[in-house]
Amino acid sequence: MVQKVRSRISVFLLFRYFFILLLLSIILLSIGCAPSVRYTRSSNGEIHLYVPRDWDYRKNYKVPQDHLQTIIQKWIGVRYKYGGMSRRGVDCSGFVCLVYQELNGFVLPHSSRKMHRMGKSVSISEARSGDLVFFRGGLFNAINHVGIYIGDNKFAHASSSNGVRYSSLDESYYKKRFAEIRRLF
């Protein structure tokens, strides 16, 4: 009888150790497969975005308007959630990250301030579909909001009060806070 109990205990312990070892292996494997950061900072502080190897870089690349609109339209109405990057809620930079990733595989930093240091500044008259629109606000009047320009002075963004929506640069709220438009490619 005592022998049977010892046998069952040793089988139980063996199973437990095997389970723990299996669990640790899965955790280590998943950490090893995690994607690396897809943007880098150069010595002068500029941030460079990850561009897929198979992407055909052209100096005057234009975002296909209909494709961009299709992607954005899927997000219209999704609620605002600070730090969010899913259909359950997105913030402004999360929305831009997700659209850019689906649009062309680019992986951007999840921060409007970091995005603002990327690409080159363009005037409103030169702005084209896919450019990023930045706004200032807050205590230090720093960059704190980003959206995607879609043409005709309109942009798509995740508004903290209305979720993902279209707005106009002509609206007084955005006109007062407008910082600049930047082109990433």
mmCIF file of C-alpha atoms in Angstrom:
data_model
loop_
_atom_site.group_PDB
_atom_site.id
_atom_site.type_symbol
_atom_site.label_atom_id
_atom_site.label_comp_id
_atom_site.label_asym_id
_atom_site.label_seq_id
_atom_site.Cartn_x
_atom_site.Cartn_y
_atom_site.Cartn_z
ATOM 1 C CA MET A 1 0.000 0.000 0.000
ATOM 2 C CA VAL A 2 2.770 2.445 0.960
ATOM 3 C CA GLN A 3 4.600 1.419 -2.221
ATOM 4 C CA LYS A 4 1.529 2.312 -4.361
ATOM 5 C CA VAL A 5 1.237 5.740 -2.728
ATOM 6 C CA ARG A 6 4.949 6.434 -3.326
ATOM 7 C CA SER A 7 4.570 5.312 -6.918
ATOM 8 C CA ARG A 8 1.626 7.655 -7.485
ATOM 9 C CA ILE A 9 3.462 10.562 -5.855
ATOM 10 C CA SER A 10 6.541 10.024 -8.022
ATOM 11 C CA VAL A 11 4.381 9.829 -11.190
ATOM 12 C CA PHE A 12 2.615 13.016 -10.118
ATOM 13 C CA LEU A 13 5.957 14.793 -9.482
ATOM 14 C CA LEU A 14 7.339 13.567 -12.792
ATOM 15 C CA PHE A 15 4.264 14.871 -14.612
ATOM 16 C CA ARG A 16 4.517 18.184 -12.747
ATOM 17 C CA TYR A 17 8.194 18.656 -13.674
ATOM 18 C CA PHE A 18 7.457 17.721 -17.272
ATOM 19 C CA PHE A 19 4.598 20.255 -17.401
ATOM 20 C CA ILE A 20 6.779 23.032 -15.921
ATOM 21 C CA LEU A 21 9.577 22.242 -18.375
ATOM 22 C CA LEU A 22 7.120 22.291 -21.278
ATOM 23 C CA LEU A 23 5.650 25.605 -20.124
ATOM 24 C CA LEU A 24 9.094 27.206 -19.776
ATOM 25 C CA SER A 25 10.064 25.963 -23.242
ATOM 26 C CA ILE A 26 6.960 27.528 -24.764
ATOM 27 C CA ILE A 27 7.610 30.836 -22.992
ATOM 28 C CA LEU A 28 11.249 30.952 -24.118
ATOM 29 C CA LEU A 29 10.307 30.044 -27.671
ATOM 30 C CA SER A 30 7.638 32.749 -27.829
ATOM 31 C CA ILE A 31 10.084 35.369 -26.522
ATOM 32 C CA GLY A 32 12.595 34.343 -29.164
ATOM 33 C CA CYS A 33 9.959 34.709 -31.886
ATOM 34 C CA ALA A 34 8.796 38.158 -30.790
ATOM 35 C CA PRO A 35 9.262 40.804 -33.485
ATOM 36 C CA SER A 36 12.118 43.207 -33.011
ATOM 37 C CA VAL A 37 11.664 46.964 -32.985
ATOM 38 C CA ARG A 38 11.067 48.184 -36.517
ATOM 39 C CA TYR A 39 12.433 51.711 -36.238
ATOM 40 C CA THR A 40 15.832 53.012 -35.235
ATOM 41 C CA ARG A 41 17.304 56.248 -33.915
ATOM 42 C CA SER A 42 20.408 57.663 -35.579
ATOM 43 C CA SER A 43 23.181 59.471 -33.703
ATOM 44 C CA ASN A 44 21.628 62.881 -34.483
ATOM 45 C CA GLY A 45 18.292 61.855 -32.911
ATOM 46 C CA GLU A 46 16.329 61.197 -36.109
ATOM 47 C CA ILE A 47 14.026 58.199 -36.112
ATOM 48 C CA HIS A 48 13.989 55.981 -39.185
ATOM 49 C CA LEU A 49 11.099 53.681 -39.874
ATOM 50 C CA TYR A 50 11.315 50.061 -40.884
ATOM 51 C CA VAL A 51 10.653 49.563 -44.581
ATOM 52 C CA PRO A 52 9.965 46.025 -45.826
ATOM 53 C CA ARG A 53 12.748 44.709 -48.094
ATOM 54 C CA ASP A 54 10.378 43.930 -50.916
ATOM 55 C CA TRP A 55 8.924 47.446 -50.918
ATOM 56 C CA ASP A 56 9.788 49.340 -54.077
ATOM 57 C CA TYR A 57 10.908 52.720 -52.766
ATOM 58 C CA ARG A 58 10.221 55.576 -55.142
ATOM 59 C CA LYS A 59 10.991 59.175 -54.357
ATOM 60 C CA ASN A 60 7.519 60.323 -55.365
ATOM 61 C CA TYR A 61 5.563 57.365 -54.041
ATOM 62 C CA LYS A 62 1.885 58.212 -53.663
ATOM 63 C CA VAL A 63 -0.478 56.339 -51.387
ATOM 64 C CA PRO A 64 -3.330 54.830 -53.431
ATOM 65 C CA GLN A 65 -6.296 56.978 -52.298
ATOM 66 C CA ASP A 66 -8.916 54.244 -52.668
ATOM 67 C CA HIS A 67 -6.840 51.698 -50.730
ATOM 68 C CA LEU A 68 -6.156 54.198 -47.935
ATOM 69 C CA GLN A 69 -9.856 55.109 -47.736
ATOM 70 C CA THR A 70 -10.833 51.424 -47.566
ATOM 71 C CA ILE A 71 -8.477 50.806 -44.644
ATOM 72 C CA ILE A 72 -9.528 53.961 -42.784
ATOM 73 C CA GLN A 73 -13.218 53.253 -43.328
ATOM 74 C CA LYS A 74 -12.847 49.962 -41.428
ATOM 75 C CA TRP A 75 -11.766 51.966 -38.367
ATOM 76 C CA ILE A 76 -14.371 54.759 -38.472
ATOM 77 C CA GLY A 77 -16.440 54.651 -35.289
ATOM 78 C CA VAL A 78 -13.962 52.593 -33.233
ATOM 79 C CA ARG A 79 -13.839 54.144 -29.765
ATOM 80 C CA TYR A 80 -10.856 56.020 -28.371
ATOM 81 C CA LYS A 81 -8.712 54.212 -25.824
ATOM 82 C CA TYR A 82 -5.430 55.674 -24.599
ATOM 83 C CA GLY A 83 -2.612 53.288 -25.562
ATOM 84 C CA GLY A 84 -5.035 51.128 -27.543
ATOM 85 C CA MET A 85 -4.146 49.345 -30.766
ATOM 86 C CA SER A 86 -7.138 47.121 -31.483
ATOM 87 C CA ARG A 87 -10.757 47.228 -32.643
ATOM 88 C CA ARG A 88 -11.730 47.540 -28.972
ATOM 89 C CA GLY A 89 -10.102 50.975 -28.900
ATOM 90 C CA VAL A 90 -7.246 52.996 -30.371
ATOM 91 C CA ASP A 91 -5.506 56.236 -29.589
ATOM 92 C CA CYS A 92 -4.354 58.635 -32.307
ATOM 93 C CA SER A 93 -0.869 57.184 -32.809
ATOM 94 C CA GLY A 94 -2.160 53.618 -32.507
ATOM 95 C CA PHE A 95 -4.650 54.318 -35.298
ATOM 96 C CA VAL A 96 -1.890 55.716 -37.539
ATOM 97 C CA CYS A 97 0.381 52.733 -36.741
ATOM 98 C CA LEU A 98 -2.315 50.210 -37.640
ATOM 99 C CA VAL A 99 -3.322 51.961 -40.877
ATOM 100 C CA TYR A 100 0.292 52.318 -42.057
ATOM 101 C CA GLN A 101 1.063 48.713 -41.216
ATOM 102 C CA GLU A 102 -1.926 47.462 -43.202
ATOM 103 C CA LEU A 103 -1.343 49.945 -46.021
ATOM 104 C CA ASN A 104 2.268 49.115 -46.805
ATOM 105 C CA GLY A 105 3.829 47.065 -44.011
ATOM 106 C CA PHE A 106 5.534 50.032 -42.336
ATOM 107 C CA VAL A 107 5.948 49.755 -38.587
ATOM 108 C CA LEU A 108 5.855 53.137 -36.887
ATOM 109 C CA PRO A 109 6.530 54.064 -33.249
ATOM 110 C CA HIS A 110 3.365 54.246 -31.131
ATOM 111 C CA SER A 111 3.943 57.895 -30.222
ATOM 112 C CA SER A 112 2.858 61.095 -31.984
ATOM 113 C CA ARG A 113 6.032 62.866 -30.785
ATOM 114 C CA LYS A 114 8.299 60.154 -32.204
ATOM 115 C CA MET A 115 6.358 60.096 -35.479
ATOM 116 C CA HIS A 116 6.765 63.877 -35.667
ATOM 117 C CA ARG A 117 10.551 63.457 -35.871
ATOM 118 C CA MET A 118 10.240 61.267 -38.969
ATOM 119 C CA GLY A 119 10.042 62.189 -42.635
ATOM 120 C CA LYS A 120 10.050 65.726 -43.986
ATOM 121 C CA SER A 121 7.807 68.717 -43.456
ATOM 122 C CA VAL A 122 5.471 69.739 -46.307
ATOM 123 C CA SER A 123 3.153 72.727 -46.642
ATOM 124 C CA ILE A 124 -0.619 72.314 -46.590
ATOM 125 C CA SER A 125 -0.702 73.165 -50.300
ATOM 126 C CA GLU A 126 1.764 70.306 -50.994
ATOM 127 C CA ALA A 127 0.010 67.808 -48.703
ATOM 128 C CA ARG A 128 -1.196 64.600 -50.268
ATOM 129 C CA SER A 129 -3.102 61.542 -49.199
ATOM 130 C CA GLY A 130 -1.203 59.509 -46.603
ATOM 131 C CA ASP A 131 0.830 62.377 -45.132
ATOM 132 C CA LEU A 132 0.704 62.728 -41.356
ATOM 133 C CA VAL A 133 -0.956 65.764 -39.744
ATOM 134 C CA PHE A 134 0.366 66.872 -36.349
ATOM 135 C CA PHE A 135 -1.175 69.056 -33.667
ATOM 136 C CA ARG A 136 0.134 70.777 -30.538
ATOM 137 C CA GLY A 137 -1.519 71.161 -27.174
ATOM 138 C CA GLY A 138 -1.268 70.551 -23.487
ATOM 139 C CA LEU A 139 0.691 72.347 -20.819
ATOM 140 C CA PHE A 140 3.905 72.698 -22.858
ATOM 141 C CA ASN A 141 2.249 73.096 -26.284
ATOM 142 C CA ALA A 142 4.052 69.939 -27.427
ATOM 143 C CA ILE A 143 3.049 67.584 -30.244
ATOM 144 C CA ASN A 144 0.242 65.523 -28.746
ATOM 145 C CA HIS A 145 -1.992 64.436 -31.637
ATOM 146 C CA VAL A 146 -1.577 62.902 -35.096
ATOM 147 C CA GLY A 147 -3.882 62.018 -37.965
ATOM 148 C CA ILE A 148 -3.675 60.922 -41.606
ATOM 149 C CA TYR A 149 -4.268 63.514 -44.319
ATOM 150 C CA ILE A 150 -6.769 62.312 -46.927
ATOM 151 C CA GLY A 151 -7.110 65.386 -49.160
ATOM 152 C CA ASP A 152 -9.224 68.553 -49.401
ATOM 153 C CA ASN A 153 -7.999 69.732 -45.970
ATOM 154 C CA LYS A 154 -9.531 66.650 -44.343
ATOM 155 C CA PHE A 155 -7.847 64.056 -42.154
ATOM 156 C CA ALA A 156 -8.730 60.852 -40.316
ATOM 157 C CA HIS A 157 -7.783 60.450 -36.669
ATOM 158 C CA ALA A 158 -8.758 58.958 -33.325
ATOM 159 C CA SER A 159 -10.457 61.748 -31.404
ATOM 160 C CA SER A 160 -10.442 61.343 -27.622
ATOM 161 C CA SER A 161 -14.093 62.411 -27.491
ATOM 162 C CA ASN A 162 -15.512 60.835 -30.678
ATOM 163 C CA GLY A 163 -13.275 57.885 -31.555
ATOM 164 C CA VAL A 164 -11.964 57.338 -35.086
ATOM 165 C CA ARG A 165 -13.480 59.913 -37.426
ATOM 166 C CA TYR A 166 -12.887 62.370 -40.236
ATOM 167 C CA SER A 167 -12.254 66.038 -39.419
ATOM 168 C CA SER A 168 -11.271 69.175 -41.295
ATOM 169 C CA LEU A 169 -8.193 71.322 -40.803
ATOM 170 C CA ASP A 170 -10.583 74.270 -41.228
ATOM 171 C CA GLU A 171 -12.411 73.467 -37.957
ATOM 172 C CA SER A 172 -11.435 76.114 -35.398
ATOM 173 C CA TYR A 173 -10.325 73.530 -32.806
ATOM 174 C CA TYR A 174 -7.806 71.948 -35.187
ATOM 175 C CA LYS A 175 -6.860 75.208 -36.907
ATOM 176 C CA LYS A 176 -5.651 76.623 -33.555
ATOM 177 C CA ARG A 177 -3.634 73.511 -32.696
ATOM 178 C CA PHE A 178 -2.230 72.644 -36.132
ATOM 179 C CA ALA A 179 1.568 72.115 -36.038
ATOM 180 C CA GLU A 180 2.569 70.719 -39.437
ATOM 181 C CA ILE A 181 2.198 68.025 -42.066
ATOM 182 C CA ARG A 182 5.004 65.513 -42.563
ATOM 183 C CA ARG A 183 5.628 63.054 -45.370
ATOM 184 C CA LEU A 184 7.251 59.771 -44.412
ATOM 185 C CA PHE A 185 8.003 58.596 -47.951
#
